[in-house]
Short mmCIF file of C-alpha atoms in Angstrom, two decimals:
data_model
loop_
_atom_site.label_atom_id
_atom_site.label_comp_id
_atom_site.label_asym_id
_atom_site.label_seq_id
_atom_site.Cartn_x
_atom_site.Cartn_y
_atom_site.Cartn_z
CA MET K 1 -64.14 -83.56 60.28
CA THR K 2 -60.63 -82.77 61.52
CA PHE K 3 -58.19 -85.57 62.15
CA LYS K 4 -57.03 -85.62 65.74
CA GLU K 5 -53.72 -87.25 66.48
CA LYS K 6 -53.73 -89.39 69.59
CA GLY K 7 -51.09 -88.96 72.26
CA LEU K 8 -48.41 -91.56 72.92
CA LEU K 9 -47.62 -93.36 76.15
CA PHE K 10 -43.94 -93.24 77.15
CA VAL K 11 -42.83 -95.53 79.96
CA LEU K 12 -39.59 -94.58 81.72
CA SER K 13 -38.06 -97.37 83.74
CA GLY K 14 -34.73 -98.86 84.74
CA PRO K 15 -32.88 -100.50 87.60
CA SER K 16 -33.39 -99.19 91.13
CA GLY K 17 -31.15 -96.22 91.88
CA VAL K 18 -30.61 -95.22 88.26
CA GLY K 19 -32.23 -91.82 88.82
CA LYS K 20 -35.65 -92.23 87.16
CA GLY K 21 -37.26 -89.79 89.60
CA THR K 22 -34.55 -87.16 89.15
CA VAL K 23 -34.77 -87.35 85.36
CA CYS K 24 -38.57 -87.18 85.53
CA ARG K 25 -38.49 -84.08 87.76
CA ALA K 26 -35.95 -82.40 85.48
CA LEU K 27 -38.24 -83.09 82.51
CA ARG K 28 -41.22 -81.58 84.36
CA GLU K 29 -39.20 -78.46 85.08
CA ARG K 30 -38.50 -78.06 81.38
CA GLY K 31 -42.21 -77.68 80.83
CA THR K 32 -42.47 -80.14 77.94
CA SER K 33 -45.88 -81.10 76.59
CA LEU K 34 -45.70 -84.44 78.43
CA GLN K 35 -48.42 -85.25 80.93
CA TYR K 36 -47.62 -87.25 84.05
CA SER K 37 -49.76 -90.08 85.31
CA ILE K 38 -50.95 -89.95 88.91
CA SER K 39 -50.85 -93.23 90.85
CA VAL K 40 -53.66 -94.70 92.93
CA THR K 41 -52.70 -95.80 96.43
CA THR K 42 -54.37 -97.32 99.47
CA ARG K 43 -51.96 -95.65 101.90
CA LYS K 44 -53.19 -92.73 103.99
CA PRO K 45 -52.48 -89.23 102.66
CA ARG K 46 -49.59 -87.48 104.40
CA GLU K 47 -49.76 -83.90 105.61
CA GLY K 48 -50.49 -81.65 102.65
CA GLU K 49 -51.12 -84.42 100.11
CA ARG K 50 -54.25 -83.89 98.05
CA ASP K 51 -56.42 -86.48 96.32
CA GLY K 52 -55.88 -86.29 92.56
CA VAL K 53 -52.67 -84.27 92.88
CA GLU K 54 -49.94 -86.38 94.53
CA TYR K 55 -52.04 -89.55 94.43
CA PHE K 56 -55.55 -90.79 94.05
CA PHE K 57 -56.32 -92.06 97.57
CA ARG K 58 -58.61 -95.09 97.61
CA THR K 59 -59.66 -97.77 100.09
CA LYS K 60 -58.34 -101.31 99.74
CA GLU K 61 -61.83 -102.47 98.76
CA LYS K 62 -62.04 -99.90 95.98
CA PHE K 63 -58.49 -100.79 94.85
CA LYS K 64 -59.35 -104.51 94.64
CA GLU K 65 -62.45 -103.59 92.67
CA MET K 66 -60.23 -101.64 90.23
CA ILE K 67 -58.00 -104.71 89.82
CA ALA K 68 -61.03 -106.93 89.23
CA HIS K 69 -62.43 -104.55 86.60
CA ASN K 70 -59.09 -104.19 84.76
CA GLU K 71 -58.97 -100.52 85.60
CA LEU K 72 -55.23 -100.54 86.32
CA LEU K 73 -52.40 -100.54 83.81
CA GLU K 74 -50.21 -102.11 86.48
CA TRP K 75 -50.22 -102.49 90.25
CA ALA K 76 -48.05 -103.75 93.10
CA GLU K 77 -48.18 -104.25 96.86
CA TYR K 78 -45.49 -102.54 98.91
CA VAL K 79 -45.25 -102.78 102.73
CA GLY K 80 -48.94 -103.55 103.13
CA ASN K 81 -50.24 -100.92 100.74
CA PHE K 82 -51.29 -101.09 97.12
CA TYR K 83 -50.02 -98.77 94.40
CA GLY K 84 -51.21 -98.71 90.80
CA THR K 85 -51.60 -96.75 87.58
CA PRO K 86 -55.19 -95.93 86.62
CA LEU K 87 -55.91 -96.88 83.02
CA GLN K 88 -58.72 -94.34 82.64
CA TYR K 89 -56.51 -91.28 83.18
CA VAL K 90 -53.91 -92.55 80.69
CA ARG K 91 -56.52 -93.47 78.09
CA GLN K 92 -58.37 -90.16 78.39
CA THR K 93 -55.17 -88.08 78.18
CA LEU K 94 -54.03 -89.96 75.06
CA GLU K 95 -57.49 -89.53 73.51
CA ASP K 96 -57.14 -85.79 74.15
CA GLY K 97 -54.03 -85.88 71.96
CA LYS K 98 -51.54 -85.46 74.80
CA ASP K 99 -48.51 -87.64 75.49
CA VAL K 100 -48.20 -89.33 78.87
CA LEU K 101 -44.94 -90.13 80.65
CA LEU K 102 -45.10 -92.90 83.20
CA GLU K 103 -42.13 -93.33 85.54
CA ILE K 104 -42.17 -96.81 86.98
CA GLU K 105 -40.19 -99.78 88.36
CA VAL K 106 -39.03 -102.49 85.95
CA GLN K 107 -41.65 -105.05 87.07
CA GLY K 108 -44.45 -102.49 86.72
CA ALA K 109 -43.21 -101.49 83.30
CA LEU K 110 -43.40 -105.09 82.11
CA GLN K 111 -47.02 -105.25 83.33
CA VAL K 112 -47.77 -102.05 81.39
CA LYS K 113 -46.22 -103.60 78.31
CA GLN K 114 -48.58 -106.57 78.57
CA ASN K 115 -51.63 -104.35 78.99
CA PHE K 116 -50.57 -101.57 76.64
CA PRO K 117 -48.07 -102.92 74.09
CA GLU K 118 -48.40 -99.80 71.91
CA GLY K 119 -46.56 -97.84 74.62
CA ILE K 120 -42.96 -96.74 74.03
CA PHE K 121 -40.63 -98.25 76.60
CA ILE K 122 -37.47 -96.44 77.65
CA PHE K 123 -34.85 -98.13 79.83
CA LEU K 124 -32.60 -95.79 81.77
CA VAL K 125 -29.14 -97.24 82.44
CA PRO K 126 -26.65 -96.10 85.06
CA PRO K 127 -23.89 -93.74 83.95
CA SER K 128 -21.25 -96.34 84.67
CA LEU K 129 -22.71 -99.03 82.43
CA GLY K 130 -20.95 -97.44 79.49
CA GLU K 131 -17.71 -98.37 81.18
CA LEU K 132 -19.00 -101.86 81.88
CA LYS K 133 -16.32 -103.77 80.10
CA LYS K 134 -13.57 -101.73 81.74
CA ARG K 135 -15.13 -102.25 85.18
CA ILE K 136 -15.69 -105.95 84.65
CA THR K 137 -12.19 -106.79 83.58
CA GLY K 138 -10.71 -104.12 85.84
CA ARG K 139 -6.97 -103.81 85.87
CA GLY K 140 -6.57 -107.55 85.78
CA THR K 141 -6.24 -107.72 89.58
CA GLU K 142 -9.84 -108.76 90.41
CA THR K 143 -10.66 -112.33 91.42
CA ASN K 144 -12.54 -114.51 88.98
CA ASP K 145 -15.46 -114.67 91.44
CA LEU K 146 -15.81 -110.91 91.46
CA ILE K 147 -15.66 -110.70 87.69
CA GLU K 148 -18.25 -113.48 87.39
CA ASN K 149 -20.54 -111.71 89.84
CA ARG K 150 -20.34 -108.46 87.94
CA LEU K 151 -20.95 -110.20 84.65
CA SER K 152 -24.00 -111.91 86.08
CA THR K 153 -25.53 -108.60 87.26
CA ALA K 154 -24.79 -107.01 83.89
CA ARG K 155 -26.37 -109.93 82.04
CA THR K 156 -29.56 -109.69 84.14
CA GLU K 157 -29.87 -105.99 83.33
CA ILE K 158 -29.20 -106.61 79.67
CA ASP K 159 -31.80 -109.36 79.66
CA LEU K 160 -34.43 -106.86 80.84
CA MET K 161 -33.37 -104.29 78.26
CA LYS K 162 -34.68 -106.47 75.46
CA HIS K 163 -38.28 -105.69 76.45
CA TYR K 164 -37.68 -101.99 75.85
CA ASP K 165 -37.67 -99.86 72.71
CA TYR K 166 -34.96 -97.44 73.77
CA VAL K 167 -31.99 -97.51 76.14
CA ILE K 168 -30.85 -94.15 77.48
CA GLU K 169 -27.71 -93.59 79.51
CA ASN K 170 -28.21 -91.32 82.50
CA ASP K 171 -24.66 -89.98 82.36
CA GLN K 172 -25.92 -86.44 83.00
CA VAL K 173 -29.52 -85.65 83.91
CA GLU K 174 -29.86 -82.90 81.29
CA ARG K 175 -28.41 -85.09 78.56
CA ALA K 176 -30.75 -87.93 79.52
CA CYS K 177 -33.66 -85.45 79.29
CA ASP K 178 -32.48 -84.28 75.85
CA ARG K 179 -32.47 -87.88 74.65
CA ILE K 180 -35.94 -88.56 76.05
CA GLU K 181 -37.26 -85.44 74.33
CA ALA K 182 -35.60 -86.59 71.09
CA VAL K 183 -37.32 -89.98 71.41
CA VAL K 184 -40.69 -88.24 71.91
CA THR K 185 -40.16 -86.06 68.82
CA ALA K 186 -38.89 -88.94 66.67
CA GLU K 187 -41.74 -91.26 67.68
CA HIS K 188 -44.24 -88.68 66.45
CA CYS K 189 -42.42 -88.57 63.08
CA LYS K 190 -42.60 -92.34 62.55
CA GLN K 191 -43.98 -93.15 59.15
CA SER K 192 -46.49 -95.69 60.52
CA ARG K 193 -48.15 -92.94 62.60
CA ILE K 194 -48.01 -90.19 59.97
CA ILE K 195 -49.13 -92.32 57.03
CA GLU K 196 -52.25 -93.27 58.99
CA LYS K 197 -52.97 -89.57 59.46
CA TYR K 198 -52.47 -88.78 55.76
CA LYS K 199 -54.48 -91.81 54.69
CA ARG K 200 -57.41 -90.61 56.71
CA LEU K 201 -56.95 -87.10 55.35
CA THR K 202 -57.35 -88.35 51.79
CA GLU K 203 -60.50 -90.27 52.60
CA VAL K 204 -62.92 -87.54 51.65
CA ASP K 205 -66.32 -88.26 53.05
CA MET V 1 -10.44 -104.19 73.18
CA THR V 2 -12.79 -101.22 73.06
CA PHE V 3 -16.16 -101.54 71.41
CA LYS V 4 -16.57 -99.12 68.55
CA GLU V 5 -20.06 -98.09 67.61
CA LYS V 6 -20.67 -97.89 63.88
CA GLY V 7 -22.23 -94.82 62.33
CA LEU V 8 -25.71 -94.80 60.84
CA LEU V 9 -26.78 -93.88 57.32
CA PHE V 10 -29.64 -91.38 57.17
CA VAL V 11 -31.29 -90.82 53.80
CA LEU V 12 -33.23 -87.58 53.37
CA SER V 13 -35.64 -87.58 50.47
CA GLY V 14 -39.04 -86.32 49.41
CA PRO V 15 -40.97 -84.93 46.46
CA SER V 16 -39.28 -82.45 44.15
CA GLY V 17 -39.47 -78.90 45.46
CA VAL V 18 -40.01 -79.87 49.08
CA GLY V 19 -36.79 -78.14 50.17
CA LYS V 20 -34.41 -81.07 50.77
CA GLY V 21 -31.39 -78.99 49.74
CA THR V 22 -32.36 -76.06 51.97
CA VAL V 23 -32.90 -78.30 54.99
CA CYS V 24 -29.60 -80.08 54.29
CA ARG V 25 -27.68 -76.78 54.09
CA ALA V 26 -29.32 -75.54 57.31
CA LEU V 27 -28.24 -78.77 59.02
CA ARG V 28 -24.66 -78.33 57.81
CA GLU V 29 -24.62 -74.80 59.18
CA ARG V 30 -25.61 -76.14 62.59
CA GLY V 31 -22.39 -78.11 62.65
CA THR V 32 -23.93 -81.42 63.72
CA SER V 33 -21.80 -84.55 63.75
CA LEU V 34 -23.39 -85.71 60.48
CA GLN V 35 -21.11 -86.33 57.52
CA TYR V 36 -22.30 -85.60 54.00
CA SER V 37 -21.79 -87.95 51.10
CA ILE V 38 -20.11 -86.59 47.97
CA SER V 39 -21.58 -87.70 44.63
CA VAL V 40 -19.65 -89.05 41.66
CA THR V 41 -20.45 -87.43 38.32
CA THR V 42 -19.31 -87.68 34.71
CA ARG V 43 -20.04 -84.04 33.97
CA LYS V 44 -17.13 -81.61 33.60
CA PRO V 45 -16.14 -79.62 36.68
CA ARG V 46 -17.37 -76.03 36.63
CA GLU V 47 -15.14 -73.07 37.48
CA GLY V 48 -13.86 -73.52 41.04
CA GLU V 49 -15.22 -77.04 41.59
CA ARG V 50 -12.66 -79.42 43.07
CA ASP V 51 -12.49 -83.20 42.77
CA GLY V 52 -13.47 -84.79 46.08
CA VAL V 53 -15.06 -81.60 47.41
CA GLU V 54 -18.15 -80.69 45.37
CA TYR V 55 -18.07 -83.96 43.42
CA PHE V 56 -15.83 -86.83 42.50
CA PHE V 57 -15.27 -86.19 38.77
CA ARG V 58 -14.89 -89.40 36.75
CA THR V 59 -15.00 -90.42 33.09
CA LYS V 60 -18.01 -92.29 31.69
CA GLU V 61 -15.83 -95.40 31.33
CA LYS V 62 -14.82 -95.24 34.98
CA PHE V 63 -18.43 -94.61 36.02
CA LYS V 64 -19.68 -97.65 34.07
CA GLU V 65 -16.94 -99.68 35.70
CA MET V 66 -18.19 -98.53 39.12
CA ILE V 67 -21.72 -99.63 38.20
CA ALA V 68 -20.43 -103.01 37.00
CA HIS V 69 -18.46 -103.54 40.24
CA ASN V 70 -21.37 -102.55 42.50
CA GLU V 71 -19.44 -99.56 43.78
CA LEU V 72 -22.46 -97.25 43.78
CA LEU V 73 -25.26 -97.11 46.33
CA GLU V 74 -27.46 -95.62 43.63
CA TRP V 75 -27.03 -93.87 40.30
CA ALA V 76 -29.02 -92.08 37.62
CA GLU V 77 -28.52 -90.49 34.22
CA TYR V 78 -29.51 -86.86 33.84
CA VAL V 79 -29.21 -84.87 30.59
CA GLY V 80 -26.47 -87.09 29.23
CA ASN V 81 -24.40 -87.28 32.42
CA PHE V 82 -24.24 -89.85 35.17
CA TYR V 83 -24.56 -89.09 38.86
CA GLY V 84 -24.14 -91.57 41.69
CA THR V 85 -23.33 -92.17 45.36
CA PRO V 86 -20.05 -94.01 45.99
CA LEU V 87 -20.54 -96.92 48.37
CA GLN V 88 -16.92 -96.88 49.56
CA TYR V 89 -17.11 -93.40 51.12
CA VAL V 90 -20.35 -94.22 52.93
CA ARG V 91 -19.07 -97.58 54.17
CA GLN V 92 -15.75 -96.15 55.38
CA THR V 93 -17.38 -93.21 57.18
CA LEU V 94 -19.83 -95.53 58.96
CA GLU V 95 -16.95 -97.85 59.92
CA ASP V 96 -15.19 -94.83 61.42
CA GLY V 97 -18.21 -94.43 63.71
CA LYS V 98 -19.61 -91.35 61.99
CA ASP V 99 -23.18 -90.88 60.76
CA VAL V 100 -23.76 -90.05 57.11
CA LEU V 101 -26.61 -87.95 55.74
CA LEU V 102 -27.49 -88.54 52.12
CA GLU V 103 -29.81 -86.04 50.43
CA ILE V 104 -31.36 -87.62 47.38
CA GLU V 105 -34.33 -87.86 44.99
CA VAL V 106 -37.11 -90.34 45.74
CA GLN V 107 -36.07 -92.82 43.02
CA GLY V 108 -32.45 -92.74 44.20
CA ALA V 109 -33.54 -93.24 47.80
CA LEU V 110 -35.44 -96.39 46.83
CA GLN V 111 -32.29 -97.72 45.14
CA VAL V 112 -30.32 -97.00 48.32
CA LYS V 113 -32.93 -98.88 50.32
CA GLN V 114 -32.46 -101.94 48.13
CA ASN V 115 -28.68 -101.81 48.46
CA PHE V 116 -28.50 -100.65 52.06
CA PRO V 117 -31.73 -101.61 53.88
CA GLU V 118 -30.19 -100.85 57.29
CA GLY V 119 -30.27 -97.14 56.41
CA ILE V 120 -32.79 -94.85 58.08
CA PHE V 121 -35.10 -93.29 55.52
CA ILE V 122 -36.64 -89.87 56.13
CA PHE V 123 -39.36 -88.49 53.85
CA LEU V 124 -39.70 -84.73 53.85
CA VAL V 125 -43.23 -83.54 53.09
CA PRO V 126 -44.27 -80.09 51.92
CA PRO V 127 -45.51 -77.64 54.56
CA SER V 128 -48.97 -77.63 53.05
CA LEU V 129 -49.55 -81.37 53.26
CA GLY V 130 -50.67 -80.95 56.85
CA GLU V 131 -53.59 -79.00 55.48
CA LEU V 132 -54.23 -81.63 52.88
CA LYS V 133 -57.77 -82.46 53.81
CA LYS V 134 -58.72 -78.81 53.99
CA ARG V 135 -57.16 -78.14 50.59
CA ILE V 136 -58.74 -81.18 49.01
CA THR V 137 -62.25 -80.50 50.08
CA GLY V 138 -61.72 -76.74 49.85
CA ARG V 139 -64.69 -74.59 50.67
CA GLY V 140 -67.00 -76.93 48.80
CA THR V 141 -66.78 -74.84 45.62
CA GLU V 142 -64.19 -76.97 43.76
CA THR V 143 -65.22 -79.24 40.90
CA ASN V 144 -65.19 -82.98 41.45
CA ASP V 145 -62.44 -83.33 38.82
CA LEU V 146 -60.17 -80.96 40.70
CA ILE V 147 -60.76 -82.75 44.00
CA GLU V 148 -60.12 -86.11 42.33
CA ASN V 149 -56.89 -84.83 40.82
CA ARG V 150 -55.62 -83.54 44.14
CA LEU V 151 -56.57 -86.77 45.85
CA SER V 152 -54.66 -88.75 43.24
CA THR V 153 -51.47 -86.71 43.73
CA ALA V 154 -51.79 -87.05 47.50
CA ARG V 155 -52.30 -90.82 47.24
CA THR V 156 -49.16 -91.19 45.07
CA GLU V 157 -47.09 -89.29 47.64
CA ILE V 158 -48.54 -91.33 50.47
CA ASP V 159 -47.81 -94.51 48.57
CA LEU V 160 -44.11 -93.58 48.46
CA MET V 161 -44.05 -92.68 52.15
CA LYS V 162 -44.56 -96.32 53.10
CA HIS V 163 -40.98 -97.13 52.09
CA TYR V 164 -39.65 -94.65 54.64
CA ASP V 165 -39.06 -94.87 58.39
CA TYR V 166 -39.90 -91.28 59.24
CA VAL V 167 -42.02 -88.54 57.73
CA ILE V 168 -41.03 -84.98 58.59
CA GLU V 169 -43.03 -81.90 57.71
CA ASN V 170 -40.95 -79.06 56.34
CA ASP V 171 -43.23 -76.39 57.76
CA GLN V 172 -40.24 -74.32 58.89
CA VAL V 173 -36.66 -75.20 57.97
CA GLU V 174 -35.38 -74.91 61.54
CA ARG V 175 -38.19 -77.09 62.89
CA ALA V 176 -37.54 -79.69 60.20
CA CYS V 177 -33.85 -79.66 61.22
CA ASP V 178 -34.80 -80.09 64.90
CA ARG V 179 -36.88 -83.13 63.99
CA ILE V 180 -34.10 -84.64 61.89
CA GLU V 181 -31.65 -84.16 64.75
CA ALA V 182 -34.17 -85.78 67.12
CA VAL V 183 -34.43 -88.78 64.77
CA VAL V 184 -30.63 -89.09 64.72
CA THR V 185 -30.45 -89.00 68.53
CA ALA V 186 -33.36 -91.41 69.00
CA GLU V 187 -32.01 -93.91 66.47
CA HIS V 188 -28.76 -94.14 68.45
CA CYS V 189 -30.80 -94.90 71.60
CA LYS V 190 -32.68 -97.79 70.00
CA GLN V 191 -32.51 -100.87 72.17
CA SER V 192 -31.50 -103.14 69.28
CA ARG V 193 -28.34 -101.06 68.75
CA ILE V 194 -27.46 -100.54 72.41
CA ILE V 195 -28.12 -104.12 73.54
CA GLU V 196 -25.65 -105.35 70.92
CA LYS V 197 -23.06 -103.00 72.38
CA TYR V 198 -23.69 -104.16 75.95
CA LYS V 199 -23.77 -107.81 74.92
CA ARG V 200 -20.34 -107.46 73.41
CA LEU V 201 -19.15 -105.61 76.49
CA THR V 202 -20.07 -108.55 78.72
CA GLU V 203 -18.28 -111.04 76.52
CA VAL V 204 -15.01 -110.99 78.37
CA ASP V 205 -12.33 -112.53 76.30
#
C-alpha cells in the first residue's frame, strides 16, 4: 500500500475588475501543476468552442437536474443562462492527487465555501487598496461625503475578506502569481496535512 | 499616520542531524529579508569571535539575571555553559517590521512556543522520512523487533511534529529553502494579518 496525497482545491476570487482572469492566465502560462476547473453552461457554444474544453455545454433541463442532485459546487444565472462548477471534475482531480484552481466571482466563492469548506480561499485585492488610507483621507480637500462613500466601499470589501484564508495584492501580475504559488507550496507543508500522511505511514498493516 | 506591519518570528527546528544549520546557512546566502537571532552564551569567545556578531558573551551571573527577568525566549545548559535566545533582539526586530528566523533544537523550540505562541514553527524532517513506510516494512526480511523499534522512533518524531505549524522535508537543501521562503510569503498573505491592516487603514482619525 502506498499513501497517496490528495490534491487541494484553491479558490481565487475578489472584487470585479481586480484582474482574476489575467492572474489565472499568467499562472497557466507558467505551467504550474495546478489543474483548472471547466464550467458547465447552458449557453450555446460559440464558433470554435468545444464541449469539455472551454465549457461543458448542457441543456437547461440537464443543468437543473445537476442542481437537484447536488452535482455543482456553485452555480449562478447570468442573462438567461446558467453557469456552474461541476463537483465531479473537482473531486476526481483531487482524488488523483492534483491541485485544482478555481477562478470565480465572490458570490460563487462563498457558495463553494459552504459546499467545500476544506478548500483554500484566496482573495485578490486591487493594487490601490494598499494605498487605501492615503486615498480615503486624500490631501484633506475631499468632502466628507466622498470620504464616507469610499470608507463604505472599503468596509464592504474588508467584510468579504474575512471569509477567505489569504489576501493577495494584485500590484503586479507576476508578483501576485508568485504569492499564489507560495500559498500552494506552503499549504502542502502544513503540519495537519503532513502528520496525517506520516501517521498513516507508521500504521503497518 | 502610516500603518507599519510587524515582522513575524519563524522558528526552524527538527531532529538532531536533520540539517537545520545547513538549510539556515543556505537561506542566508540567498540574501532573503529574514533576520537571524544571535544567541547569548556564557562560554568564552573563541579566537576571532566578536560580541554581538557570533554571540552575545555574558557572565553566568548576568545570564542568570536574564533568566530571572524573563529576558530569554528559551535557554539551555550544555557542558557547563548556558546558551539562550535574547527576547529583546527578537522583539525589537519584529517591531521594526523585519522577520526573524530562529534555528533551534526541538526542546528550545517548544520553550519558544510557550513564550511566544504567535511564532510560526517549522519542523524539518530528514530526507528519508518520506520513505518511512518502505523502510519500516522493508522487503519483509526484517525482524519484528527491528520493525517495532523503527516504528517507535517514527512515532516519537511524529508526536513532536504536532506542536509545529509546518513540516518541511529536507530532501534537497535548495528545495527545503524554497519551501521555507514559500511559508514566509504565504504567512504574510494570511487573511487574519492583512484584514487587521486594512481595518486600521479604514479607521480614519
